XYZ file of C-alpha atoms in Angstrom:
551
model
C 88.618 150.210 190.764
C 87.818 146.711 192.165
C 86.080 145.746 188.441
C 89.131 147.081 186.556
C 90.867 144.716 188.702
C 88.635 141.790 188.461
C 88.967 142.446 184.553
C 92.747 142.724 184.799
C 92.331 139.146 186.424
C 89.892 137.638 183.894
C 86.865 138.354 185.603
C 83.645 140.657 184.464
C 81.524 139.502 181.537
C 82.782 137.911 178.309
C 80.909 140.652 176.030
C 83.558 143.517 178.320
C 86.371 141.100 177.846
C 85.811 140.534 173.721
C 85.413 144.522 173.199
C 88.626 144.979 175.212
C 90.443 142.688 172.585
C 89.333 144.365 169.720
C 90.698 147.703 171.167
C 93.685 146.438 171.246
C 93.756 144.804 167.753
C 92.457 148.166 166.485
C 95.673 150.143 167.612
C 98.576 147.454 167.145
C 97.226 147.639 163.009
C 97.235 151.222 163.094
C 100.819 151.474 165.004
C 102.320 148.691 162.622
C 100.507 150.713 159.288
C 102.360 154.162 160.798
C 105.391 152.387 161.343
C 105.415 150.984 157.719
C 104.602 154.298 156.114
C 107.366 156.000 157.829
C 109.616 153.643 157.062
C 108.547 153.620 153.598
C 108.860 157.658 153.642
C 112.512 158.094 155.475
C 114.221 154.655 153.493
C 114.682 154.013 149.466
C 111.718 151.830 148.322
C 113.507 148.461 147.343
C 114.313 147.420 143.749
C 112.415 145.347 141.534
C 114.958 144.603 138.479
C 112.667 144.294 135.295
C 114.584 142.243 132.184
C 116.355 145.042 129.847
C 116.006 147.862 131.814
C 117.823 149.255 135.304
C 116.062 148.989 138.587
C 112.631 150.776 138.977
C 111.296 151.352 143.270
C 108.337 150.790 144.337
C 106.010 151.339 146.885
C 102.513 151.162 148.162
C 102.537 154.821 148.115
C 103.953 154.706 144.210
C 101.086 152.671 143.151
C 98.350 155.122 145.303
C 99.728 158.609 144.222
C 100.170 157.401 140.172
C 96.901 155.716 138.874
C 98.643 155.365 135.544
C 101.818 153.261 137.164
C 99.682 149.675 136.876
C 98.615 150.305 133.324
C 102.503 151.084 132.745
C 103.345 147.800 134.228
C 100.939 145.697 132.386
C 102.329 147.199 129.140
C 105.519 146.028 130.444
C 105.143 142.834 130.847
C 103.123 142.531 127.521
C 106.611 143.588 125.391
C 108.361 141.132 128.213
C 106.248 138.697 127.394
C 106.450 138.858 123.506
C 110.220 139.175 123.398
C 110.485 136.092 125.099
C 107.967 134.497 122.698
C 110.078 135.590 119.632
C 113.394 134.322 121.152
C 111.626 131.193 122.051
C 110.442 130.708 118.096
C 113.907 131.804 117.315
C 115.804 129.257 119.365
C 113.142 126.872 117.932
C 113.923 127.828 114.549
C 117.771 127.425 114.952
C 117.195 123.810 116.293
C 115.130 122.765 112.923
C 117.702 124.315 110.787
C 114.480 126.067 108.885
C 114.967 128.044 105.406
C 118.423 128.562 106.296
C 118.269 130.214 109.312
C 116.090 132.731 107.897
C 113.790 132.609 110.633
C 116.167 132.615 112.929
C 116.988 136.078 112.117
C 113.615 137.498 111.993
C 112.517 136.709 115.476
C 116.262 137.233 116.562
C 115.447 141.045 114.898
C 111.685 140.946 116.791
C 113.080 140.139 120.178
C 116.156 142.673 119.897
C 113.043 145.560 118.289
C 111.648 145.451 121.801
C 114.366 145.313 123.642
C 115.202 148.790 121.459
C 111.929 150.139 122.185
C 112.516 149.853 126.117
C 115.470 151.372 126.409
C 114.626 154.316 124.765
C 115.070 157.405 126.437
C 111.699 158.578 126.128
C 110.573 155.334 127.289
C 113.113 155.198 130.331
C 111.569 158.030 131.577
C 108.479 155.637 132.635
C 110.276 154.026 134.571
C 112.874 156.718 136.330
C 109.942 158.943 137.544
C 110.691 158.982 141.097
C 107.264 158.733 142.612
C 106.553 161.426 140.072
C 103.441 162.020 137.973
C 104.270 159.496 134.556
C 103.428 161.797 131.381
C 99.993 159.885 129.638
C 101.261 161.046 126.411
C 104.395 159.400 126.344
C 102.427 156.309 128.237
C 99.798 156.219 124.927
C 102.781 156.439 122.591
C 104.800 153.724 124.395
C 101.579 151.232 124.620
C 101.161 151.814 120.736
C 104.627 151.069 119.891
C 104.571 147.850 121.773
C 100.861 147.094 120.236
C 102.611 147.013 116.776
C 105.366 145.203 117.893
C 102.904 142.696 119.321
C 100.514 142.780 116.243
C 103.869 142.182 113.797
C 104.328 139.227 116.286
C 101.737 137.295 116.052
C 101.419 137.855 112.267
C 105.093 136.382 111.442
C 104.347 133.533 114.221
C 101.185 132.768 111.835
C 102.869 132.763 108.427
C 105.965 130.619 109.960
C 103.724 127.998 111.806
C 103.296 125.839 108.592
C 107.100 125.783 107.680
C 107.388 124.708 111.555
C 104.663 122.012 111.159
C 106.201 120.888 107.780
C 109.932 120.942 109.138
C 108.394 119.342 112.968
C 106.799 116.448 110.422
C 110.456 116.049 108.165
C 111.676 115.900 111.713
C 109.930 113.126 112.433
C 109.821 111.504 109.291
C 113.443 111.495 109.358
C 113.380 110.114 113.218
C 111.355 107.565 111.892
C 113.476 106.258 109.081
C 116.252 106.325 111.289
C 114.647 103.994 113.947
C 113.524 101.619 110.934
C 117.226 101.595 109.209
C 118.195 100.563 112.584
C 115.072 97.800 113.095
C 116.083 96.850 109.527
C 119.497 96.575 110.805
C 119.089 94.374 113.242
C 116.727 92.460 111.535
C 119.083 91.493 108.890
C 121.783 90.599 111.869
C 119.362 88.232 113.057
C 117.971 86.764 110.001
C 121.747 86.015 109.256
C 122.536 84.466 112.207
C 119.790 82.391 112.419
C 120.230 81.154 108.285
C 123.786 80.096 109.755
C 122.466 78.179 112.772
C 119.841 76.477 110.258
C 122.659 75.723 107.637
C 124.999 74.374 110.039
C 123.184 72.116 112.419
C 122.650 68.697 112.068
C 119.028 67.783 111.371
C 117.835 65.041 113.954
C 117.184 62.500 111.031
C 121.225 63.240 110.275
C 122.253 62.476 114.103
C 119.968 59.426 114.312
C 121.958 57.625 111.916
C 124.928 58.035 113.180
C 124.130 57.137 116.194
C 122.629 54.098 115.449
C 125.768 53.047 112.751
C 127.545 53.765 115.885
C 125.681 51.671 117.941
C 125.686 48.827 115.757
C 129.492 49.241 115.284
C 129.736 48.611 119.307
C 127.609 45.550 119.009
C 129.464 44.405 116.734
C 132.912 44.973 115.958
C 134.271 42.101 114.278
C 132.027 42.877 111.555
C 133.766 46.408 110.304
C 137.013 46.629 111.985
C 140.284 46.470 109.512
C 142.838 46.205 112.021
C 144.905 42.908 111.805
C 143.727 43.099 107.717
C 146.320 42.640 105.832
C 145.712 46.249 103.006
C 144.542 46.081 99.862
C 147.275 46.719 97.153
C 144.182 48.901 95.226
C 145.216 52.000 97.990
C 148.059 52.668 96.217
C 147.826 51.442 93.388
C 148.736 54.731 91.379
C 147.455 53.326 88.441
C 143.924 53.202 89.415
C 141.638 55.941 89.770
C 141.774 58.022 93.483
C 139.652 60.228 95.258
C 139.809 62.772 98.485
C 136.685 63.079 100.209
C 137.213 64.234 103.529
C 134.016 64.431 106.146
C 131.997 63.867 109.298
C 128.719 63.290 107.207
C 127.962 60.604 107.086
C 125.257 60.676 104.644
C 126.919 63.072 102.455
C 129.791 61.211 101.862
C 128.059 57.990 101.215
C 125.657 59.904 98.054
C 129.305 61.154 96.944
C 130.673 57.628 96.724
C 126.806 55.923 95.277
C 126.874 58.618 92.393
C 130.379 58.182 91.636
C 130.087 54.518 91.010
C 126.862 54.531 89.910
C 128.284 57.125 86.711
C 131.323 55.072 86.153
C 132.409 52.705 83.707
C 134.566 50.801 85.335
C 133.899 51.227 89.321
C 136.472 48.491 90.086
C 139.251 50.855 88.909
C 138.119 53.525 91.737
C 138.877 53.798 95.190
C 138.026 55.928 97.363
C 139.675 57.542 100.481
C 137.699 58.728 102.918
C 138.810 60.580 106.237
C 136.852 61.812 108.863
C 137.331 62.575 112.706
C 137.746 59.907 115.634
C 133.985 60.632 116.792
C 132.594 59.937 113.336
C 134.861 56.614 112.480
C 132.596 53.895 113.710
C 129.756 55.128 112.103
C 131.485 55.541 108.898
C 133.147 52.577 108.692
C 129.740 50.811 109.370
C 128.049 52.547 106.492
C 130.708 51.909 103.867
C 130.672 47.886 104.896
C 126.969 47.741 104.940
C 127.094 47.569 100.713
C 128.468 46.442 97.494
C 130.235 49.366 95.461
C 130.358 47.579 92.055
C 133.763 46.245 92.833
C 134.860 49.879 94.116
C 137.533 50.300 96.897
C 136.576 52.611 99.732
C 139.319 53.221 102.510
C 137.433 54.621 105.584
C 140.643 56.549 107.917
C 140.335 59.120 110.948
C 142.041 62.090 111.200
C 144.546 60.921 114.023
C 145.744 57.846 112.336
C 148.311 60.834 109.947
C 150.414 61.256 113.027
C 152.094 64.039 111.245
C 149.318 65.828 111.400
C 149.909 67.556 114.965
C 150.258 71.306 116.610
C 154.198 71.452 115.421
C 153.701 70.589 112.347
C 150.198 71.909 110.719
C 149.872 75.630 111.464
C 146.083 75.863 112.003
C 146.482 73.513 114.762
C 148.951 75.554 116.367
C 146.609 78.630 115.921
C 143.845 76.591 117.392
C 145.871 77.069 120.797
C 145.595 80.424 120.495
C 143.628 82.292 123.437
C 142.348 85.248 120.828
C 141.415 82.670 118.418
C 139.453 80.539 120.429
C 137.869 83.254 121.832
C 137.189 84.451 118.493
C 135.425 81.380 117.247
C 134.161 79.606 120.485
C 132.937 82.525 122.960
C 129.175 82.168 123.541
C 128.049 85.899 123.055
C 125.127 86.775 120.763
C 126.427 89.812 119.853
C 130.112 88.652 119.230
C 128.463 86.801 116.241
C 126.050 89.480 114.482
C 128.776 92.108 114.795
C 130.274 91.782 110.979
C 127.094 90.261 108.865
C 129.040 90.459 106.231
C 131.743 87.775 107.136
C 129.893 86.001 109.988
C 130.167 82.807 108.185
C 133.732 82.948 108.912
C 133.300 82.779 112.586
C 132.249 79.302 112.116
C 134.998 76.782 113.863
C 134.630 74.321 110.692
C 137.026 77.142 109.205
C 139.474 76.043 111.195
C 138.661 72.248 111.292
C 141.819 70.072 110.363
C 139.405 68.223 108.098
C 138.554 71.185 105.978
C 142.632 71.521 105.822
C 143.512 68.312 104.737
C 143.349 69.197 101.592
C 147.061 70.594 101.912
C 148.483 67.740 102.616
C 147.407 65.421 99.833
C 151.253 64.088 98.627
C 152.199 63.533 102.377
C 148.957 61.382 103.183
C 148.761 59.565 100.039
C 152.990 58.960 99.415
C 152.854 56.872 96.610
C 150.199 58.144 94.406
C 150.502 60.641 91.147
C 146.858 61.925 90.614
C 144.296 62.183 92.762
C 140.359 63.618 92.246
C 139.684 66.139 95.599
C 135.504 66.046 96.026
C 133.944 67.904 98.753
C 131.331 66.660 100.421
C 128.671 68.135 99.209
C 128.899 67.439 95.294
C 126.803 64.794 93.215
C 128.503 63.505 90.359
C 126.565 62.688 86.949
C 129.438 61.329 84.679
C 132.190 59.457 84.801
C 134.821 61.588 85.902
C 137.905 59.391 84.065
C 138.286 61.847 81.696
C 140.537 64.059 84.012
C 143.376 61.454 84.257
C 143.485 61.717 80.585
C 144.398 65.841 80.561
C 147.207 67.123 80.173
C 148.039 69.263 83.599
C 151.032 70.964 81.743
C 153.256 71.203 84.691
C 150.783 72.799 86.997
C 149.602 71.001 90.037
C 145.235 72.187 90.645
C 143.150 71.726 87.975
C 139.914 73.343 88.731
C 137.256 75.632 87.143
C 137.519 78.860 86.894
C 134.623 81.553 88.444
C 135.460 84.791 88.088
C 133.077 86.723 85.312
C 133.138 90.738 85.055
C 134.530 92.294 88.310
C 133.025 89.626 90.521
C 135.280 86.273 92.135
C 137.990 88.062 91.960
C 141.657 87.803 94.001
C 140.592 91.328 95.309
C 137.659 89.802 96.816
C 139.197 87.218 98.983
C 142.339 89.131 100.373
C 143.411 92.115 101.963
C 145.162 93.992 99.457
C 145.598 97.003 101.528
C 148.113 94.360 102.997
C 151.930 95.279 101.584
C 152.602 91.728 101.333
C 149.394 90.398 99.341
C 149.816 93.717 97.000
C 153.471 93.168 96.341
C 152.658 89.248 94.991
C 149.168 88.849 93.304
C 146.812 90.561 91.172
C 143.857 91.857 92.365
C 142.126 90.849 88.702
C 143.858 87.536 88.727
C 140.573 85.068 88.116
C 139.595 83.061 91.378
C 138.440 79.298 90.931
C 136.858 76.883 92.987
C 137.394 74.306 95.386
C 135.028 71.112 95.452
C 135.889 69.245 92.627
C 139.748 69.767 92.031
C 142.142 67.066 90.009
C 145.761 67.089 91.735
C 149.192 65.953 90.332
C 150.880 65.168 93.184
C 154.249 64.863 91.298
C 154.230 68.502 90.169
C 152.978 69.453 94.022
C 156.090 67.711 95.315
C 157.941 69.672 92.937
C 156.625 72.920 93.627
C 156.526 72.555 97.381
C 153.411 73.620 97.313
C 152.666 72.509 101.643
C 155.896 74.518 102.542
C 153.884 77.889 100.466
C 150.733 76.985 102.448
C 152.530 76.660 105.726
C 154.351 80.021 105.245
C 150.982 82.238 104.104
C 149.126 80.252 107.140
C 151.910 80.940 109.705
C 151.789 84.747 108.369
C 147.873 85.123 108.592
C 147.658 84.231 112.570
C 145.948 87.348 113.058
C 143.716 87.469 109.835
C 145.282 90.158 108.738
C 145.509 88.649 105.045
C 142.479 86.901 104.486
C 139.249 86.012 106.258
C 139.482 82.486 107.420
C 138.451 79.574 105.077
C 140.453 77.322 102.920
C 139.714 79.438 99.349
C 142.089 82.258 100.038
C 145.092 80.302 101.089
C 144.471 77.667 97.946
C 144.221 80.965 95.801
C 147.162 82.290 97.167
C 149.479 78.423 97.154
C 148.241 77.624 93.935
C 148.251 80.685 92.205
C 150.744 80.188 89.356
C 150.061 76.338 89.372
C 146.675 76.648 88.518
C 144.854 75.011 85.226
C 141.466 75.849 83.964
C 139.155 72.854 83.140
C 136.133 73.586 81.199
C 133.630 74.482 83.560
C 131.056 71.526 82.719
C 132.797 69.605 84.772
C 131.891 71.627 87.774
C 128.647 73.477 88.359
C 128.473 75.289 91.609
C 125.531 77.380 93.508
C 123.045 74.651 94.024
C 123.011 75.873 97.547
C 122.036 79.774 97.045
C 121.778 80.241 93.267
C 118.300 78.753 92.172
C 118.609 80.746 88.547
C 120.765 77.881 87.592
C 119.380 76.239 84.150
C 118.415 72.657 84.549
C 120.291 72.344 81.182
C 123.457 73.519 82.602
C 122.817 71.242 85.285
C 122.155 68.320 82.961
C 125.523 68.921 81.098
C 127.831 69.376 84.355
C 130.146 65.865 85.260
C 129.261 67.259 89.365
C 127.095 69.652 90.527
C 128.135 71.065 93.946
C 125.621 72.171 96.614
C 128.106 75.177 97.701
C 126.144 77.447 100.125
C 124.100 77.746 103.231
C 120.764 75.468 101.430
C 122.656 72.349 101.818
C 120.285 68.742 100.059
C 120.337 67.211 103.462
C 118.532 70.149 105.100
C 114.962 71.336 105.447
C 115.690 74.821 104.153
C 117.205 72.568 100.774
C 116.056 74.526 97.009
C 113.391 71.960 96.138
C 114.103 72.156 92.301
C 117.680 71.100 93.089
C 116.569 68.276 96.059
C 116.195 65.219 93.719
C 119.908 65.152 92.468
C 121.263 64.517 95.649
C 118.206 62.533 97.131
C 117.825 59.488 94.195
C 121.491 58.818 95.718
C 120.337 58.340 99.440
C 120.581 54.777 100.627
C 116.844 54.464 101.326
C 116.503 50.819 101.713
C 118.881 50.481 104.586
C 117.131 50.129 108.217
C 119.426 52.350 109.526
C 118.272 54.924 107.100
C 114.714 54.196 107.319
C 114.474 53.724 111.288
C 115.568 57.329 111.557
C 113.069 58.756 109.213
C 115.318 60.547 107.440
C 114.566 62.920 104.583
C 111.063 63.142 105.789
């Protein structure tokens, strides 16, 4: 009694103490096991819900008293398996749109044949037995049925794998044309952009010279100032010869003016009127006094010295003060200007320059003249132009050559015709023509009041609802009954895009007109067409040659 108490304490020998443990291991297992089993016998087994089919119960005791109940479930889950696999290929198949669903509906049909074979009531039986003895025949028949099923699964997966590897490679094939179109895309957004930002900068050589005109008009302005000058009667002399040329370049203007006298017959009957902006003046007036013109008369003005000229008066000013405009034009977002490719150009601000607008206002800045020659700044002239004065305008008020041929320069293709307004007055077909080199009577202008059209179709367009911006469309649109053909060798155009032009076309035109983005002055100039402009370059002044330019 003592040593049961000394155990009971913790005492006696650790061999007595580790066999006492195990006795009582021993008989909590078998009191838990007898516990389970009862519990097992006197409650429902619980469910185990199998895809398809109701619940089935099992038990421990199931699995022991039916040897045939794990074979049952493997066959199971085989058919489970393989439905799943067909509705997987079908989905699939529905996703690659392949042979017109065709496939769908074949593993659609496989998946929905063993769903079929489970439910039937033979086969339900399987699965019902309660704890029962499950029949072997029926068991044999059921795994053969699903053996087929399985066997005609696999053999349509085979034969359909190679239109899912053809339709998985068209899949990507078509993936990867769409990622190129969109590389392509962009790339072409890009590529425009930066053509535009290489056509319209100035080159260094450009900014060097006026600079230094500049600077040498500062150092020196007794030499080239007209103020206190009494004016030469030759600016309005209407019987003389006149011509527009409105710029800030200063080197363009200048080979305008050196092939114009150097091609007529009588220079001292010419004078020319040049305008540019308050930034550019100095320089300008510096390179017109730094030469001889063969007796010529060249009047060098800035934009602000037409005081009419102002925000109440000229309707693209007013626009300029616009908040939608200038965001339009001057906001400093890549992507605000490579959304429209196709009209980027337009988003340039030299659209809405008051020196590319001039041009409407010819009879107001030049009062007392009849005829005057409009040049843009970017034309060479061969011949001597005197010939124009001599034809006969027949009332209208632009002459200027025609460029329409087949369906292309069109009216259509400058305005919105979708527009009530522009449909109810012009023809789609009517034949555009081209500014740069354009002979004006002023005394027919006056007459037709052609400013007060322009001013009315501008005020109207404010939101570019008739026409992208640019000075074409509204001249199309004010001069479009006053318009008269010339023949069109006095004005060859495209020497800035086009270089199919013939040489002999070239060698018949009176100008030639560097229209596009591959302007002479610039690097990214058409070589072939480089030398007509360049043999007009003043060359031997310093000015020229201490900025290096055209090198």
């Amino acid at each position: 009694m003592a040593n049961h108490h000394r155990l009971l304490r913790g005492g006696g020998s650790p061999a007595i103490r580790l066999k006492l443990t195990a006795s009582f291991a021993t008989v909590a297992l078998s009191l838990f096991a007898l516990s389970f089993l009862f519990a097992s016998d006197s409650n429902d087994s619980p469910d185990l819900l199998l895809p398809g089919v109701g619940s089935v119960r099992r038990s421990m005791l199931d699995i022991k008293s039916d040897p045939l109940k794990p074979r049952l479930l493997q066959i199971r889950k085989q058919a489970d398996d393989h439905r799943s696999l067909a509705l997987a290929y079908a989905s699939y198949a529905r996703k690659l749109k392949l042979e017109n669903s065709k496939l769908v509906r074949i593993f659609a049909d496989l998946s929905r044949n063993y769903t079929d074979l489970i439910n039937k009531p033979s086969y339900r039986s399987l699965y019902d037995s309660d704890g029962s003895s499950i029949d072997e025949s029926t068991l044999r028949q059921f795994e053969k049925d699903v053996k087929e099923r399985i066997k005609m699964t696999r053999q349509v997966i085979a034969e359909a794998k190679e239109s899912f590897d053809n339709q998985l490679k068209i899949q990507k094939l078509k993936d990867t044309i769409f990622a190129v179109n969109e590389q392509l895309t962009n790339a072409k957004k890009q590529g425009a952009f930066s053509s535009l930002i290489a056509a319209k900068s100035i080159p260094k050589g450009l900014h060097c010279l006026a600079m230094r005109l500049m600077e040498e008009r500062i150092a020196h302005p007794e030499k080239y100032t007209d103020e206190g000058k009494e004016k030469p009667a030759e600016l309005e002399d209407p019987n003389l010869y006149h011509y527009a040329i409105f710029s800030d370049n200063v080197i363009a203007a200048s080979v305008v003016v050196n092939s114009a006298v150097k091609n007529a017959k009588e220079p001292w009957k010419h004078v020319f009127h040049v305008v540019t902006d308050k930034m550019n003046l100095g320089a300008m007036q510096v390179m017109f006094k730094l030469k001889e013109y063969k007796g010529a008369h060249v009047e060098v003005k800035a934009v602000e010295d037409y005081t009419f000229l102002n925000s109440s008066y000229v309707p693209v000013l007013k626009q300029l003060e616009s908040a939608n405009l200038q965001k339009f034009y001057f906001e400093n977002k890549l992507e605000n200007a490579t959304k429209d490719t196709t009209n980027m150009k337009f988003r340039n601000p030299k659209y809405l320059s008051i020196l590319n607008h001039l041009r409407f206002y010819l009879p107001e800045m030049y009062p007392k003249l009849h005829r005057i020659l409009f040049l843009d700044d970017d034309v060479v002239v061969q011949k001597d132009l005197t010939g124009l004065w001599e034809i006969d305008m027949d009332g209208k008020v632009n002459g200027a050559v025609e460029t329409c041929f087949g369906s292309f320069h069109r009216y259509a293709q400058y305005m919105n015709f979708s527009h009530p307004l522009i449909k109810e007055k012009f023809n789609p077909k009517a034949c555009a023509w081209a500014y740069g080199m354009n002979f004006f009577d002023l005394d027919a202008w006056r007459r037709e009041k052609c400013t007060e059209e322009y001013h009315y179709w501008q005020n109207l367009n404010e939101n570019r609802a008739l026409w992208k911006l640019g000075t074409l469309p509204p001249g199309l649109i004010t001069f479009y009954s006053t318009t008269k053909p010339l023949d069109k060798s006095w004005h060859v155009l495209g020497l800035g895009y086009n270089p199919s032009i013939s040489m002999e076309e070239i060698r018949n035109a009176a100008v030639v007109h560097f229209n596009g983005n591959m302007k002479p002055w610039l690097d990214i100039a058409m070589n072939q067409f480089r030398p007509l402009w360049t043999k007009h370059v003043d060359y031997d002044l310093e000015f020229v040659q201490a900025c290096n330019f055209g090198l």
